[in-house]
XYZ file of C-alpha atoms in Angstrom:
346
model
C 134.601 85.905 -23.190
C 134.854 83.617 -20.205
C 138.471 84.458 -19.914
C 137.679 88.126 -20.174
C 135.057 87.825 -17.506
C 137.545 86.031 -15.342
C 140.029 88.799 -15.902
C 137.434 91.399 -15.200
C 136.482 89.519 -12.101
C 140.143 89.362 -11.150
C 140.453 93.041 -11.834
C 137.525 93.785 -9.589
C 139.017 91.597 -6.933
C 142.302 93.360 -7.416
C 140.457 96.677 -7.296
C 138.820 95.704 -4.067
C 142.129 94.522 -2.704
C 143.718 97.790 -3.858
C 140.985 99.767 -2.180
C 141.640 97.818 0.983
C 145.344 98.445 0.683
C 144.737 102.144 0.012
C 142.451 102.292 3.048
C 145.143 100.592 5.127
C 147.759 102.989 3.727
C 145.505 105.963 4.548
C 145.033 104.616 8.035
C 148.748 104.029 8.398
C 149.355 107.544 7.046
C 147.089 109.002 9.703
C 148.955 106.998 12.340
C 152.298 108.180 10.961
C 151.085 111.776 10.860
C 149.915 111.503 14.479
C 153.318 110.097 15.421
C 155.030 112.838 13.425
C 152.909 115.457 15.311
C 153.856 113.893 18.639
C 157.488 113.746 17.584
C 157.294 117.399 16.521
C 155.858 118.354 19.939
C 158.532 116.240 21.632
C 161.196 117.970 19.543
C 159.882 121.369 20.515
C 159.832 120.321 24.180
C 163.388 119.012 23.822
C 164.427 122.286 22.232
C 162.885 124.218 25.156
C 164.636 121.924 27.641
C 167.899 122.439 25.835
C 167.356 126.217 26.002
C 166.600 125.968 29.736
C 169.684 123.813 30.256
C 171.774 126.339 28.391
C 170.413 129.159 30.608
C 171.018 127.073 33.722
C 174.531 126.342 32.518
C 175.100 130.079 32.022
C 173.810 130.805 35.562
C 176.011 128.038 36.985
C 179.032 129.447 35.190
C 178.231 132.907 36.657
C 177.813 131.408 40.131
C 181.052 129.494 39.801
C 182.777 132.713 38.829
C 181.344 134.482 41.901
C 182.207 131.555 44.168
C 185.756 131.460 42.848
C 186.057 135.232 43.379
C 184.668 134.944 46.938
C 186.976 132.064 47.706
C 189.889 134.073 46.425
C 188.968 137.035 48.615
C 188.355 134.742 51.592
C 191.725 133.145 51.041
C 193.352 136.579 50.956
C 191.489 137.555 54.158
C 192.485 134.323 55.877
C 196.087 134.914 54.946
C 195.843 138.435 56.389
C 194.254 137.083 59.593
C 196.888 134.371 59.915
C 199.608 136.978 59.430
C 197.962 139.192 62.081
C 197.670 136.250 64.466
C 201.321 135.458 63.976
C 202.231 139.053 64.767
C 199.896 139.019 67.780
C 201.519 135.823 68.998
C 204.935 137.442 68.729
C 203.613 140.475 70.641
C 202.079 138.264 73.352
C 205.286 136.340 73.704
C 207.152 139.626 74.140
C 204.594 140.781 76.720
C 204.750 137.490 78.605
C 208.488 137.853 78.737
C 208.082 141.437 79.995
C 205.530 140.336 82.619
C 207.853 137.603 83.787
C 210.546 140.228 84.263
C 208.081 142.486 86.120
C 207.029 139.584 88.350
C 210.602 139.015 89.240
C 210.982 142.703 90.128
C 207.618 142.651 91.973
C 208.679 139.756 94.153
C 211.675 141.781 95.222
C 209.431 144.810 95.842
C 206.982 142.690 97.876
C 209.789 141.494 100.046
C 210.842 145.107 100.631
C 207.218 146.091 101.369
C 206.887 143.270 103.891
C 209.942 144.557 105.669
C 208.571 148.118 105.631
C 205.133 146.882 106.777
C 206.670 145.126 109.735
C 208.403 148.369 110.676
C 205.181 150.369 110.186
C 203.233 147.878 112.274
C 205.645 148.371 115.144
C 205.364 152.149 114.727
C 201.554 151.851 114.576
C 201.500 149.954 117.860
C 203.496 152.751 119.439
C 201.204 155.381 117.864
C 198.075 153.533 119.092
C 199.384 153.606 122.636
C 199.916 157.363 122.282
C 196.444 157.680 120.733
C 194.860 155.846 123.668
C 196.518 158.286 126.038
C 195.347 161.233 123.900
C 191.790 159.810 123.726
C 191.699 159.542 127.505
C 192.824 163.156 127.809
C 190.202 164.259 125.254
C 187.474 162.325 127.086
C 188.393 164.021 130.332
C 188.453 167.422 128.627
C 185.077 166.808 126.949
C 183.572 165.640 130.239
C 184.665 168.964 131.714
C 183.652 171.149 128.730
C 180.364 169.474 127.747
C 178.275 170.979 130.551
C 179.776 174.382 129.776
C 178.934 174.058 126.065
C 175.411 172.628 126.441
C 174.330 174.752 129.383
C 172.086 177.686 128.640
C 170.158 180.456 130.362
C 167.186 179.575 132.555
C 163.738 181.107 132.044
C 160.215 180.503 133.300
C 157.176 179.387 131.310
C 154.239 181.047 133.061
C 150.930 179.235 132.569
C 152.162 175.710 131.643
C 153.908 172.832 133.409
C 155.947 171.895 130.331
C 158.854 173.470 128.449
C 159.077 174.243 124.719
C 160.915 171.854 122.411
C 164.690 172.277 122.687
C 164.599 173.310 126.349
C 165.086 171.066 129.371
C 162.604 171.291 132.243
C 164.354 171.753 135.573
C 161.165 171.560 137.614
C 157.509 172.590 137.479
C 155.002 173.824 140.000
C 152.743 176.815 140.637
C 152.968 180.602 140.804
C 152.941 182.179 144.265
C 153.293 185.777 145.473
C 152.872 188.035 148.500
C 149.840 187.532 150.730
C 147.454 190.325 149.735
C 146.980 191.781 153.237
C 150.444 191.141 154.665
C 152.787 192.599 152.108
C 155.978 190.772 151.167
C 158.233 190.697 148.119
C 157.658 192.759 144.992
C 157.687 189.783 142.611
C 156.204 186.304 142.275
C 157.924 182.926 142.388
C 157.540 179.623 140.534
C 157.385 177.258 143.526
C 158.075 173.536 142.955
C 155.269 171.081 143.676
C 157.142 169.663 146.697
C 159.106 171.703 149.235
C 162.136 170.571 151.260
C 162.725 172.463 154.537
C 165.805 173.226 156.602
C 165.566 174.586 160.155
C 162.098 175.931 160.910
C 159.948 177.338 163.749
C 156.536 177.480 162.044
C 156.268 181.244 162.777
C 153.092 182.642 161.216
C 154.288 186.256 161.054
C 156.929 185.818 158.350
C 156.637 186.968 154.747
C 153.665 184.959 153.499
C 153.421 183.492 149.973
C 150.068 182.460 148.532
C 149.070 180.851 145.251
C 148.435 183.220 142.373
C 145.230 182.856 140.365
C 143.792 184.020 137.064
C 141.209 186.826 137.352
C 139.619 187.228 133.921
C 136.001 188.267 134.161
C 133.687 189.940 131.724
C 135.709 191.124 128.744
C 139.079 190.364 130.366
C 139.524 187.067 128.508
C 142.434 187.053 126.058
C 142.406 183.250 126.208
C 139.941 180.772 124.703
C 138.501 179.536 128.021
C 137.465 181.034 131.374
C 140.007 180.089 134.055
C 138.937 182.600 136.701
C 140.128 181.689 140.231
C 142.253 178.813 138.889
C 145.863 178.422 140.075
C 148.567 179.382 137.580
C 151.068 176.589 136.750
C 154.674 177.257 135.794
C 157.866 175.516 134.742
C 161.526 176.461 135.000
C 163.368 175.645 131.766
C 166.960 175.680 130.529
C 167.478 176.844 126.921
C 170.110 174.293 125.901
C 172.921 175.674 123.767
C 171.595 179.257 123.954
C 173.397 182.267 125.398
C 170.600 184.675 126.279
C 166.856 184.763 126.958
C 164.610 187.797 127.364
C 160.908 188.653 127.475
C 159.675 191.136 124.884
C 156.341 192.815 125.708
C 153.699 194.119 123.298
C 154.503 191.689 120.440
C 154.205 187.934 119.883
C 157.258 188.014 117.587
C 161.002 187.954 118.281
C 163.698 190.141 116.723
C 165.516 188.905 113.635
C 168.064 186.225 114.535
C 166.292 185.242 117.773
C 164.315 182.066 118.405
C 160.871 182.278 119.984
C 160.500 179.952 122.965
C 156.845 180.817 123.443
C 154.402 183.723 123.171
C 151.292 184.810 125.050
C 149.806 187.782 126.906
C 151.297 190.225 129.398
C 149.625 189.955 132.835
C 150.151 191.320 136.346
C 148.449 191.933 139.713
C 144.895 193.312 139.618
C 144.604 197.130 139.989
C 142.122 196.867 142.878
C 144.400 194.776 145.083
C 144.116 195.425 148.813
C 147.094 197.487 150.008
C 148.235 197.405 146.356
C 151.387 195.256 146.647
C 153.655 195.297 143.620
C 154.256 192.124 141.545
C 156.112 191.330 138.347
C 154.687 191.505 134.860
C 154.523 187.932 133.584
C 154.321 186.673 129.988
C 151.537 184.100 130.406
C 151.747 181.524 127.585
C 148.976 181.529 124.982
C 146.239 178.962 125.748
C 147.562 178.379 129.290
C 146.613 175.559 131.584
C 145.796 175.285 135.241
C 147.674 173.541 138.014
C 147.203 169.764 137.776
C 146.078 169.473 141.428
C 142.962 170.295 143.441
C 141.734 173.849 142.646
C 142.361 176.592 145.208
C 139.729 176.485 147.981
C 137.123 179.247 147.685
C 137.911 180.783 151.075
C 141.557 181.515 150.167
C 141.159 182.461 146.526
C 141.664 186.145 147.164
C 144.602 185.794 149.555
C 147.266 185.575 146.811
C 148.044 187.654 143.710
C 145.223 187.846 141.195
C 146.513 188.191 137.669
C 144.674 190.161 134.986
C 145.645 191.244 131.481
C 147.897 194.261 131.036
C 147.028 197.177 128.741
C 148.275 200.708 128.062
C 146.713 203.981 129.104
C 146.053 206.629 126.490
C 147.229 209.504 128.678
C 150.854 209.478 127.612
C 150.502 208.236 124.007
C 150.726 210.555 121.007
C 147.045 210.272 119.964
C 143.471 211.056 121.024
C 141.364 208.417 122.759
C 137.904 207.957 121.294
C 135.657 205.416 122.945
C 138.726 203.500 123.985
C 139.366 202.087 120.461
C 141.387 204.646 118.518
C 144.976 203.680 117.651
C 147.930 205.966 118.112
C 149.117 207.168 114.736
C 152.752 206.823 115.793
C 152.789 203.724 117.991
C 149.894 201.475 116.922
C 148.810 200.971 120.577
C 145.118 200.743 121.452
C 143.741 201.915 124.765
C 142.780 199.026 127.089
C 143.600 196.352 124.491
C 145.334 193.203 125.871
C 149.075 193.361 125.297
C 150.850 190.359 123.813
C 154.382 189.199 124.683
C 157.076 186.740 123.635
C 160.039 184.974 125.224
C 163.045 184.934 122.881
C 166.387 183.119 122.969
C 169.633 183.247 121.032
């Protein structure tokens, strides 16, 4: 019995030891299983890496194939370029040889040209001397012809001391005509501001000239201001480069192809002049001026011609006159209306 109890006790101890070993084995099994799980995961990861490496290897092989193909094409292209360069070099060498030959010929040509140039230079010197002589002759001819070419007809601007653009003023002064009670010439003159005399006797019974004045009173004012009893200025002008000048009455315009020097109003001696001397019809410029000196003294105002506007009478026109304002159906003239005028050149 004691022995049995000892055995039983040993068995229990062995059982306990076995339980401990089993517990250790179970624990070890869990550890191994955890390791196996980690190894399985590692294996899967390695398998994925292997797959990726295989794909990368495939891509690299494809790239190598492309690179080899590109290198082959590049090599072919380089060979073509080298061949072309070789041909170009041969061509350039041929051209250089040709240029060298041309240079040799050119040097000979230059030498010939130098010889010809020397001969031409001598001929040019001779020609220049002839040209100088010809230029002198031309200058003399032009000096003679220039006044004939540039000269033009002379006309008078009545009512201003200046000339229109394009004309040269020869002189300026004032209008003068026959003394009203002594008779004289039948026209008026544009006297210069300063007179120069020859032989003289100061005889007071000669043909007397007196300053002409404007006489525009009441409705007789075709101009913008009243210049009654003021002296009439004038200027003598040369129409440079023109051939003819004329005064056209009854219109401010010039015919086609003619240039208008100026325009204004037709005026002449007053109708109530003492002894009724005859004077010219003048084309007084529009907006005229007065003489740029002291006005005519009052006591001699009426001694010279007194200019008033000119108009037509209705007696000989093909129309009826009604209150002095009806126009002729055929002519367009109006009774007693101030007539215009123009000075034209060509």
